[in-house]
Coordinates of C-alpha atoms in Angstrom, one line a residue:
M466 CA 60.9 139.3 88.0
A467 CA 59.3 135.9 88.9
A468 CA 57.6 134.1 86.0
L469 CA 55.4 132.0 88.5
P470 CA 54.6 134.5 91.3
Q471 CA 51.5 132.4 92.1
Y472 CA 53.8 129.7 93.6
D473 CA 55.7 131.8 95.9
Y474 CA 54.6 129.6 98.7
I475 CA 56.3 126.7 97.2
L476 CA 59.5 128.7 97.0
A477 CA 59.1 129.8 100.6
F478 CA 58.6 126.1 101.7
G479 CA 61.6 125.2 99.6
V480 CA 63.8 127.8 101.3
L481 CA 62.7 126.5 104.7
F482 CA 63.5 122.9 104.0
A483 CA 66.5 123.6 102.0
F484 CA 67.8 125.3 105.2
L485 CA 67.0 122.2 107.2
D486 CA 68.6 119.9 104.7
A487 CA 71.8 122.0 104.7
W488 CA 71.6 122.2 108.5
N489 CA 71.7 118.4 108.6
I490 CA 74.6 118.3 106.2
G491 CA 76.6 120.3 108.7
A492 CA 75.4 118.3 111.7
N493 CA 75.8 115.0 110.1
D494 CA 78.1 114.7 106.9
V495 CA 80.6 117.5 107.9
A496 CA 80.6 116.5 111.5
N497 CA 81.5 112.9 110.8
S498 CA 84.2 114.1 108.4
F499 CA 85.9 116.0 111.3
A500 CA 85.2 113.4 113.9
T501 CA 88.6 111.8 112.9
S502 CA 90.6 115.0 113.6
V503 CA 88.8 115.8 116.8
S504 CA 88.9 112.1 118.1
S505 CA 92.6 111.9 117.4
R506 CA 93.1 115.2 119.4
S507 CA 94.8 116.7 116.4
L508 CA 92.2 119.6 116.5
T509 CA 90.1 120.9 119.4
M510 CA 86.4 121.3 118.9
L511 CA 86.8 125.1 118.3
Q512 CA 89.5 124.6 115.9
A513 CA 87.5 122.1 113.9
M514 CA 84.5 124.3 113.7
C515 CA 86.5 127.4 112.5
I516 CA 88.4 125.4 109.8
A517 CA 85.3 123.6 108.6
T518 CA 83.3 126.9 108.5
V519 CA 85.9 128.3 106.0
C520 CA 86.3 125.2 104.0
E521 CA 82.6 124.3 103.8
F522 CA 81.5 127.7 102.9
G523 CA 84.3 128.1 100.3
G524 CA 83.7 124.6 98.9
A525 CA 80.0 125.1 98.5
V526 CA 80.4 128.4 96.8
L527 CA 83.3 127.3 94.6
A528 CA 82.6 123.8 93.7
G529 CA 79.0 123.1 95.0
S530 CA 77.2 123.9 91.7
R531 CA 78.7 120.9 89.8
V532 CA 77.3 118.2 92.0
S533 CA 74.1 120.2 92.4
G534 CA 73.5 120.0 88.8
T535 CA 74.2 116.3 88.8
I536 CA 71.7 115.5 91.4
K537 CA 69.0 117.8 89.8
N538 CA 69.3 116.6 86.2
D539 CA 70.4 113.0 86.3
V540 CA 67.9 111.2 88.4
I541 CA 64.6 112.2 86.7
P542 CA 64.2 113.7 83.2
A543 CA 63.5 117.4 83.3
E544 CA 62.0 117.3 79.9
A545 CA 59.1 115.2 81.3
F546 CA 57.8 118.2 83.0
T547 CA 58.1 120.6 80.1
D548 CA 54.3 121.2 79.9
Q549 CA 54.0 121.3 83.7
P550 CA 57.1 123.2 85.2
S551 CA 55.1 123.9 88.3
M552 CA 54.8 120.1 88.9
L553 CA 58.6 119.8 88.8
M554 CA 58.9 122.7 91.3
L555 CA 56.4 121.0 93.7
A556 CA 58.1 117.7 93.2
M557 CA 61.6 119.2 94.1
C558 CA 60.0 120.8 97.2
C559 CA 58.6 117.5 98.4
A560 CA 62.0 115.8 97.8
L561 CA 63.5 118.4 100.1
V562 CA 60.8 117.7 102.8
G563 CA 61.3 114.0 102.7
S564 CA 65.2 114.3 102.6
S565 CA 65.4 116.9 105.5
L566 CA 63.0 115.0 107.8
W567 CA 64.8 111.8 107.4
L568 CA 68.1 113.5 107.9
T569 CA 66.8 115.2 111.2
L570 CA 65.8 111.8 112.6
A571 CA 69.1 110.2 111.5
T572 CA 71.2 113.0 113.0
K573 CA 69.3 112.9 116.3
I574 CA 69.9 109.1 116.7
G575 CA 73.6 109.5 115.6
L576 CA 73.3 107.6 112.3
P577 CA 75.9 108.8 110.0
V578 CA 73.9 108.7 106.7
S579 CA 74.7 110.2 103.2
T580 CA 73.0 113.5 102.8
T581 CA 73.6 113.2 99.1
H582 CA 71.9 109.9 98.9
S583 CA 69.0 111.1 101.0
I584 CA 68.1 113.9 98.5
V585 CA 68.6 111.4 95.6
G586 CA 66.1 109.0 97.4
G587 CA 63.8 112.0 97.7
I588 CA 63.8 112.7 94.1
I589 CA 63.4 109.0 93.3
G590 CA 60.3 109.0 95.5
V591 CA 58.7 112.1 93.8
G592 CA 59.6 110.4 90.4
F593 CA 57.6 107.4 91.3
A594 CA 54.6 109.6 92.4
S595 CA 54.5 112.1 89.5
L596 CA 55.9 110.0 86.6
S597 CA 56.6 106.3 86.9
P598 CA 59.3 103.9 88.0
G599 CA 60.4 103.6 84.4
Q600 CA 61.0 107.4 84.1
V601 CA 63.7 107.2 86.9
D602 CA 67.1 106.9 85.3
W603 CA 68.3 103.6 86.7
S604 CA 71.5 103.6 84.4
W605 CA 75.0 104.1 85.4
G606 CA 74.7 107.7 84.7
G607 CA 71.8 108.1 87.1
V608 CA 70.8 106.1 90.1
S609 CA 73.1 103.0 89.7
Q610 CA 76.2 105.0 90.6
V611 CA 74.6 105.6 94.0
F612 CA 74.3 102.0 94.7
A613 CA 77.7 101.3 93.3
A614 CA 79.1 104.1 95.6
W615 CA 78.3 101.9 98.6
V616 CA 81.2 99.7 97.7
I617 CA 83.4 101.8 95.4
A618 CA 83.7 105.1 97.6
P619 CA 84.7 103.2 100.8
G620 CA 87.0 100.9 99.0
I621 CA 89.0 103.5 97.1
A622 CA 89.1 105.7 100.2
G623 CA 90.3 102.6 102.3
I624 CA 93.1 102.0 99.8
F625 CA 94.2 105.6 99.7
G626 CA 94.2 105.8 103.5
A627 CA 96.1 102.5 104.0
I628 CA 98.8 103.6 101.5
V629 CA 99.3 106.9 103.2
F630 CA 99.4 105.4 106.7
L631 CA 101.7 102.5 105.5
I632 CA 104.1 105.1 104.1
T633 CA 104.0 106.9 107.5
K634 CA 104.3 103.7 109.4
Y635 CA 107.4 102.3 107.7
G636 CA 108.8 105.6 106.6
V637 CA 108.6 107.5 110.0
L638 CA 107.1 105.6 113.0
E639 CA 109.2 102.4 112.8
R640 CA 112.5 103.9 111.8
K641 CA 115.5 104.4 114.2
R642 CA 115.1 108.2 114.1
P643 CA 111.3 108.7 113.8
L644 CA 111.5 112.4 114.7
H645 CA 114.1 113.3 112.3
N646 CA 112.4 111.2 109.4
G647 CA 109.1 112.9 110.4
L648 CA 110.5 116.4 110.0
M649 CA 111.7 115.4 106.6
M650 CA 108.3 113.9 105.5
I651 CA 106.2 116.7 106.7
P652 CA 106.9 118.8 103.5
L653 CA 105.9 115.8 101.4
Y654 CA 102.6 115.5 103.3
F655 CA 101.9 119.3 103.2
G656 CA 102.7 119.3 99.4
V657 CA 100.4 116.5 98.6
T658 CA 97.6 117.9 100.7
A659 CA 97.9 121.4 99.2
G660 CA 98.1 119.9 95.8
V661 CA 94.9 117.9 96.3
L662 CA 93.1 121.0 97.7
T663 CA 94.3 123.1 94.8
M664 CA 93.3 120.4 92.3
S665 CA 89.7 120.4 93.7
I666 CA 89.5 124.1 92.7
V667 CA 91.2 124.5 89.4
W668 CA 90.7 121.0 88.1
K669 CA 87.2 121.5 86.9
G670 CA 86.0 121.7 90.5
A671 CA 85.2 125.4 91.0
A672 CA 82.6 126.0 88.4
S673 CA 81.9 129.4 89.9
L674 CA 85.3 130.6 89.0
D675 CA 84.7 129.7 85.3
L676 CA 87.9 127.7 85.1
D677 CA 86.5 124.9 82.8
D678 CA 88.4 126.3 79.8
W679 CA 91.8 126.3 81.4
G680 CA 94.5 124.4 79.6
V681 CA 96.9 121.7 80.9
A682 CA 99.7 124.2 81.4
P683 CA 97.9 126.7 83.6
T684 CA 96.2 124.0 85.6
V685 CA 99.4 122.0 86.2
G686 CA 101.4 125.2 86.8
T687 CA 98.9 126.5 89.4
I688 CA 98.9 123.2 91.3
F689 CA 102.7 122.9 91.5
G690 CA 103.0 126.6 92.2
V691 CA 100.9 126.2 95.3
V692 CA 102.7 123.1 96.3
G693 CA 106.0 124.8 96.0
G694 CA 104.9 127.8 98.0
V695 CA 103.6 125.6 100.9
I696 CA 106.9 123.7 101.0
L697 CA 108.8 127.0 101.0
L698 CA 106.5 128.3 103.9
Y699 CA 107.3 125.0 105.8
A700 CA 111.1 125.3 105.3
V701 CA 111.2 129.0 106.4
F702 CA 108.8 129.2 109.2
L703 CA 107.6 125.7 110.5
L704 CA 110.8 123.7 110.3
P705 CA 112.7 125.9 112.8
Y706 CA 109.8 126.1 115.0
L707 CA 109.3 122.3 115.1
Y708 CA 113.0 121.6 115.5
R709 CA 113.1 123.9 118.5
R710 CA 109.9 122.5 120.0
L711 CA 110.5 118.8 119.5
V712 CA 114.1 118.1 119.1
L713 CA 115.4 120.7 121.6
E714 CA 112.3 120.5 123.8
D715 CA 112.2 124.3 124.3
W716 CA 109.6 124.6 127.0
T717 CA 109.7 128.4 126.8
L718 CA 108.7 128.5 123.1
K719 CA 105.2 130.0 122.5
S720 CA 102.9 129.0 119.6
W721 CA 102.8 132.5 118.1
E722 CA 106.6 132.5 117.8
V723 CA 106.2 130.3 114.6
I724 CA 106.3 133.7 112.8
K725 CA 109.9 134.3 113.8
G726 CA 110.9 131.6 111.3
P727 CA 114.7 131.7 110.6
L728 CA 115.3 133.8 113.7
L729 CA 114.5 130.7 115.8
W730 CA 117.8 128.9 114.5
R731 CA 119.9 131.6 116.2
R732 CA 118.0 131.4 119.5
G733 CA 120.2 130.5 122.4
A734 CA 120.4 127.2 124.4
V735 CA 117.2 126.0 126.1
P736 CA 117.2 127.3 129.7
P737 CA 116.6 124.6 132.5
M738 CA 113.0 124.3 133.8
P739 CA 112.6 125.7 137.2
E740 CA 112.4 123.2 139.9
G741 CA 108.8 122.0 140.7
Q742 CA 107.5 123.3 137.5
Q743 CA 106.0 120.9 134.9
K744 CA 105.1 121.5 131.4
Q745 CA 103.9 119.0 128.8
I746 CA 105.4 120.0 125.6
I747 CA 103.6 117.2 123.5
Q748 CA 100.2 115.9 124.7
D749 CA 99.6 112.3 125.2
Y750 CA 97.2 111.6 122.4
Y751 CA 96.4 108.1 123.8
R752 CA 95.4 109.2 127.3
G753 CA 92.4 107.5 128.5
H754 CA 92.7 104.7 125.9
V755 CA 94.1 101.3 126.3
T756 CA 96.4 100.1 123.4
S757 CA 98.3 96.8 122.9
N758 CA 101.5 98.2 124.6
T759 CA 99.7 100.2 127.5
N760 CA 98.9 98.9 130.9
P761 CA 95.3 99.8 131.5
V762 CA 96.0 101.0 135.0
V763 CA 98.6 103.3 133.8
A764 CA 96.3 104.6 131.1
N765 CA 93.7 105.3 133.6
Q766 CA 96.2 107.2 135.9
I767 CA 97.2 109.7 133.2
A768 CA 96.8 113.2 134.3
V769 CA 93.3 114.7 133.6
Q770 CA 93.5 117.5 131.1
P771 CA 91.4 120.7 131.8
G772 CA 87.8 120.2 131.0
E773 CA 88.1 116.3 131.1
R774 CA 86.3 114.1 133.5
R775 CA 88.2 111.5 135.6
S776 CA 86.4 108.2 135.6
S777 CA 86.0 106.7 139.0
A778 CA 85.8 103.3 137.6
K779 CA 88.3 100.6 138.8
I780 CA 90.2 98.2 136.3
D781 CA 91.3 95.1 137.9
V782 CA 94.6 94.0 136.6
P783 CA 96.9 91.4 138.5
G784 CA 99.8 93.2 139.9
S785 CA 98.3 96.6 139.8
E786 CA 99.0 97.1 143.5
K787 CA 102.7 97.4 142.7
L788 CA 101.9 100.6 140.6
R789 CA 100.6 102.4 143.7
P790 CA 102.7 105.6 144.4
A791 CA 104.8 105.5 147.7
D792 CA 102.8 108.4 149.2
S793 CA 99.5 107.1 148.2
S794 CA 98.5 106.6 151.9
D795 CA 99.0 110.3 152.5
N796 CA 96.7 111.3 149.7
S797 CA 94.0 108.8 150.3
D798 CA 91.5 111.3 151.5
I799 CA 92.1 113.6 148.6
E800 CA 91.8 110.7 146.1
A801 CA 88.4 109.7 147.7
S802 CA 87.1 113.2 147.5
E803 CA 88.2 113.5 143.8
Q804 CA 86.3 110.3 143.0
S805 CA 83.1 111.4 144.9
L806 CA 83.4 114.9 143.1
P807 CA 84.7 114.3 139.7
A808 CA 86.1 117.1 137.6
L809 CA 83.6 119.2 135.6
T810 CA 83.4 118.8 132.0
I811 CA 83.8 121.8 129.5
E812 CA 80.2 122.0 129.1
E813 CA 79.3 121.9 132.8
Q814 CA 81.9 124.6 133.5
A815 CA 80.4 126.7 130.6
K816 CA 76.9 126.2 132.2
L817 CA 77.9 127.3 135.6
V818 CA 79.6 130.5 134.2
A819 CA 76.3 131.3 132.2
R820 CA 74.3 131.0 135.4
E821 CA 76.4 133.3 137.7
N822 CA 74.2 136.2 137.0
P823 CA 70.4 136.4 136.6
W824 CA 69.3 136.2 133.0
T825 CA 67.5 139.5 133.4
T826 CA 70.7 141.4 133.7
P827 CA 72.8 142.2 130.6
A828 CA 75.7 140.2 131.9
G829 CA 73.5 137.1 132.5
F830 CA 71.7 137.5 129.2
F831 CA 74.8 137.7 127.2
A832 CA 76.4 134.9 129.2
R833 CA 73.6 132.6 128.4
A834 CA 73.5 133.6 124.8
K835 CA 77.2 132.8 124.6
Y836 CA 76.6 129.4 126.3
Y837 CA 73.8 128.3 123.9
F838 CA 75.7 129.6 120.8
F839 CA 78.9 127.7 121.8
R840 CA 77.0 124.8 123.4
G841 CA 78.1 122.5 120.4
V842 CA 81.7 123.6 120.8
N843 CA 82.1 123.2 124.5
R844 CA 82.0 119.3 124.4
D845 CA 84.7 116.8 125.1
V846 CA 83.8 114.5 122.3
V847 CA 86.7 112.1 123.1
A848 CA 85.5 111.6 126.6
E849 CA 81.9 111.2 125.5
Q850 CA 82.8 108.5 123.0
G851 CA 83.8 106.2 125.9
G852 CA 87.0 104.4 126.8
A853 CA 88.8 102.8 129.6
G854 CA 86.1 102.9 132.4
I855 CA 84.3 105.8 130.8
K856 CA 80.6 105.5 130.0
P857 CA 79.8 106.5 126.4
K858 CA 77.0 109.0 125.7
G859 CA 74.5 109.2 122.8
F860 CA 71.8 107.1 121.2
A861 CA 72.4 103.4 121.4
A862 CA 75.9 104.1 122.7
S863 CA 75.7 101.3 125.2
F864 CA 75.6 98.9 122.2
L865 CA 77.6 100.6 119.6
A866 CA 80.3 101.8 121.8
K867 CA 80.4 98.7 124.1
D868 CA 83.9 97.7 125.4
L869 CA 86.0 99.9 123.0
T870 CA 89.1 98.7 124.8
K871 CA 89.0 95.4 123.0
Y872 CA 89.2 97.3 119.6
H873 CA 91.9 99.7 120.7
Q874 CA 94.1 97.2 122.2
H875 CA 94.8 95.8 118.7
V876 CA 96.4 99.0 117.5
P877 CA 100.0 99.6 117.9
A878 CA 71.0 121.8 97.5
G879 CA 70.5 120.5 94.4
P880 CA 66.7 120.4 94.4
F881 CA 66.4 124.0 95.8
A882 CA 68.3 125.2 92.7
A883 CA 65.6 123.7 90.6
I884 CA 62.8 125.2 92.5
Y885 CA 64.3 128.7 92.2
Q886 CA 65.0 128.2 88.5
I887 CA 61.5 127.2 87.6
W888 CA 59.9 129.9 89.8
R889 CA 62.1 132.5 88.1
T890 CA 61.8 131.3 84.5
N891 CA 58.8 128.9 84.2
E892 CA 61.2 126.6 82.3
T893 CA 62.5 123.1 83.0
L894 CA 66.1 123.2 81.6
D895 CA 68.5 120.3 81.9
D896 CA 71.3 122.6 82.4
S897 CA 70.6 125.7 84.4
E898 CA 72.9 128.0 86.3
V899 CA 73.0 127.7 90.1
P900 CA 72.9 131.2 91.5
I901 CA 75.7 132.1 93.7
W902 CA 73.4 133.3 96.6
I903 CA 72.0 129.7 96.8
L904 CA 75.4 128.2 97.2
A905 CA 76.3 130.9 99.9
F906 CA 73.0 130.1 101.5
G907 CA 73.7 126.4 101.7
G908 CA 77.3 127.0 102.9
A909 CA 75.9 129.3 105.7
A910 CA 73.4 126.6 106.7
I911 CA 75.9 123.9 106.8
S912 CA 78.1 125.8 109.0
I913 CA 75.4 126.6 111.4
G914 CA 74.5 122.9 111.6
L915 CA 78.0 121.9 112.4
W916 CA 78.3 124.5 115.2
T917 CA 75.1 123.7 116.9
Y918 CA 74.8 120.0 116.6
G919 CA 77.9 118.5 115.0
Y920 CA 79.2 117.2 118.3
N921 CA 76.4 114.5 118.3
M922 CA 77.7 112.8 115.3
M923 CA 81.5 113.3 116.1
R924 CA 81.0 111.4 119.3
N925 CA 79.3 108.5 117.6
L926 CA 82.3 107.9 115.3
G927 CA 86.0 108.5 115.7
N928 CA 87.4 106.2 118.5
R929 CA 84.1 104.1 118.3
L930 CA 85.3 102.9 115.0
T931 CA 88.9 102.3 115.8
L932 CA 91.5 104.0 117.9
H933 CA 92.6 107.3 116.4
S934 CA 96.0 109.1 116.6
P935 CA 97.3 112.0 114.7
S936 CA 99.2 109.9 112.0
R937 CA 96.2 107.6 111.6
G938 CA 93.7 110.5 111.6
F939 CA 95.8 112.4 108.9
S940 CA 96.0 109.2 106.8
M941 CA 92.3 108.8 107.0
E942 CA 91.5 112.4 106.1
L943 CA 93.9 112.5 103.1
G944 CA 92.6 109.1 101.8
A945 CA 89.0 110.5 101.9
A946 CA 90.0 113.8 100.5
L947 CA 91.7 112.2 97.5
T948 CA 88.6 110.1 96.9
V949 CA 86.2 113.1 97.1
V950 CA 88.4 115.2 94.7
I951 CA 88.3 112.4 92.1
A952 CA 84.6 112.1 92.5
T953 CA 84.0 115.9 92.2
R954 CA 86.0 115.9 89.0
L955 CA 83.8 113.1 87.7
A956 CA 80.6 114.7 88.9
L957 CA 79.8 111.7 91.0
P958 CA 77.4 112.4 94.0
I959 CA 79.3 110.2 96.5
S960 CA 79.2 110.7 100.3
T961 CA 81.9 112.0 102.5
T962 CA 80.5 109.6 105.1
Q963 CA 81.5 106.7 102.8
C964 CA 84.8 108.0 102.1
I965 CA 85.9 108.7 105.7
T966 CA 84.4 105.4 106.8
G967 CA 86.2 103.4 104.2
A968 CA 89.6 105.3 104.9
T969 CA 89.1 104.7 108.6
V970 CA 88.7 101.0 108.1
G971 CA 91.6 100.9 105.6
V972 CA 93.9 102.4 108.2
A973 CA 92.6 100.2 111.0
L974 CA 93.3 97.0 109.0
C975 CA 97.0 98.1 108.7
S976 CA 97.2 97.0 112.4
G977 CA 97.3 93.5 111.0
T978 CA 94.0 92.2 112.4
W979 CA 90.2 92.7 111.7
R980 CA 89.6 92.9 115.4
A981 CA 90.9 96.6 115.5
V982 CA 87.6 97.6 113.8
N983 CA 84.3 97.9 115.6
W984 CA 82.2 96.0 113.2
R985 CA 79.0 96.7 115.0
M986 CA 79.5 100.4 114.1
I987 CA 80.3 99.5 110.5
A988 CA 77.0 97.6 110.3
W989 CA 75.2 100.5 111.9
I990 CA 76.6 102.8 109.3
Y991 CA 75.8 100.6 106.4
M992 CA 72.3 100.1 107.6
G993 CA 72.0 103.9 107.5
W994 CA 73.2 103.9 103.9
I995 CA 70.8 101.1 102.8
I996 CA 67.6 102.5 104.3
T997 CA 68.2 106.2 103.3
L998 CA 66.9 105.9 99.8
P999 CA 63.9 104.0 100.6
V1000 CA 62.9 106.0 103.6
A1001 CA 63.7 109.5 102.1
G1002 CA 62.0 108.3 98.9
T1003 CA 58.8 106.9 100.7
I1004 CA 58.3 110.2 102.6
S1005 CA 58.8 112.4 99.6
G1006 CA 56.7 110.2 97.2
C1007 CA 53.8 109.9 99.7
L1008 CA 53.8 113.7 100.4
L1009 CA 53.6 114.5 96.7
G1010 CA 51.0 111.7 96.0
I1011 CA 48.8 113.2 98.7
I1012 CA 49.1 116.7 97.2
I1013 CA 48.4 115.6 93.8
N1014 CA 45.3 113.3 94.7
A1015 CA 43.9 115.7 97.3
P1016 CA 41.4 117.3 94.9
R1017 CA 40.4 113.9 93.6
W1018 CA 39.7 112.7 97.2
G1019 CA 37.6 115.8 97.9
V1020 CA 40.2 117.0 100.6
V1021 CA 40.4 120.4 98.6
D1022 CA 38.6 121.9 95.8

């Protein structure tokens, strides 16, 4: 039973703008986290969406309440509203409005901002309007840690990412037998990753599971138990599969056959590939990019993959005429037609299929519904980022992604919980339980935002910061994950944007030169971090000020 039913409309507005805020978290924060994996071609867009949906929904439900409580309680004092709980309810609603509107604009223009700091800025703004600047907690336990996170979070993530990549570089990539060393290092990587993920749940991360009273023994035992189980699964199933696929180059091996596990050791010799048949066992993760040891003409002549667009731009390199195939004269007409009619992108192909039948027919209606639902998935983010002779897409891309080759060649919901709690109890408690349905609501909205508009942020990062590859991408993600887990344990509202940005720069600098980083993009990202608090705070504070002073101004009675 609601204690403040007369303010149902504030709760309704809170639900609406909380959804918009969470939608932007998916389209902005989560998307820029997965930009690394998609840009390195480690994951396809569909794979990234599915993995993110499971992880983000699970993370919001299991560990989201701890940071939500931090944001809600540690910026402005709840006790200042003891006599007017409805004022705090209205203030939190205005904070959501200001945060969500700013995030919507930032997401539209491809500015990777911190959604956490956006809502903190909104709360600061309503604190100014309803209380006073002195009532805002500027101490280290409050807002100061937000400013410090601009340096601390990227710095720590950069160090972690660089350490992981340097271990990979000198322990695997630059050894005499890199493939053999890689197979031996994989269980270490799997174990560390599994340990980090488990730690984020059992090490006072999953407040919803009520694990705060766990002792050292069950916590450590659970973490190492999961690590041991993951390593065992690798040894039984994945190791024989990878050995068969990579060492023996078994072109007949199917992906699903990984479940055969030990039976693959007893599989016979690899049969010869039929004459005239070609099958790429391992994809070229650098196709379309120019690196320090890649001739740009060769990079531009790599076979176009399904759904990718071949650029018709020419790259003039002395001596390139020697690279022309012997039978090029016979195929001149075909090559000319291919350049005049470039291959359709995945999105264009999906659009053509959707329009095969009229929308008034069942087939046409469902085809169009499928197209719009998967519109955010059917994107070739790597191609849209730009590269050798490829025009980048997106807001300000002509400036932020200008001449990426010169960088690549150097590389070898907290407030909604407060609104609901006040509406239900008419109390302003410092510590209040975050209902599970609010966490699930936020997790669902985050997932929808990622699926529908996450591609816009993915294409603005990734290779536009530095050249990505699976090994670099893994190092960046693990470095960022370690930082996020530590911050979650300490209840610090840091941004995944800051962590993945810092990890990306840290790994890029391992190339031995600062020129491997697109500093224009770094400046663009930092600008977004700096203006987020004042912009979101101004919108929220002005809105609350207008509502409070409307009767005094004679706008309403």
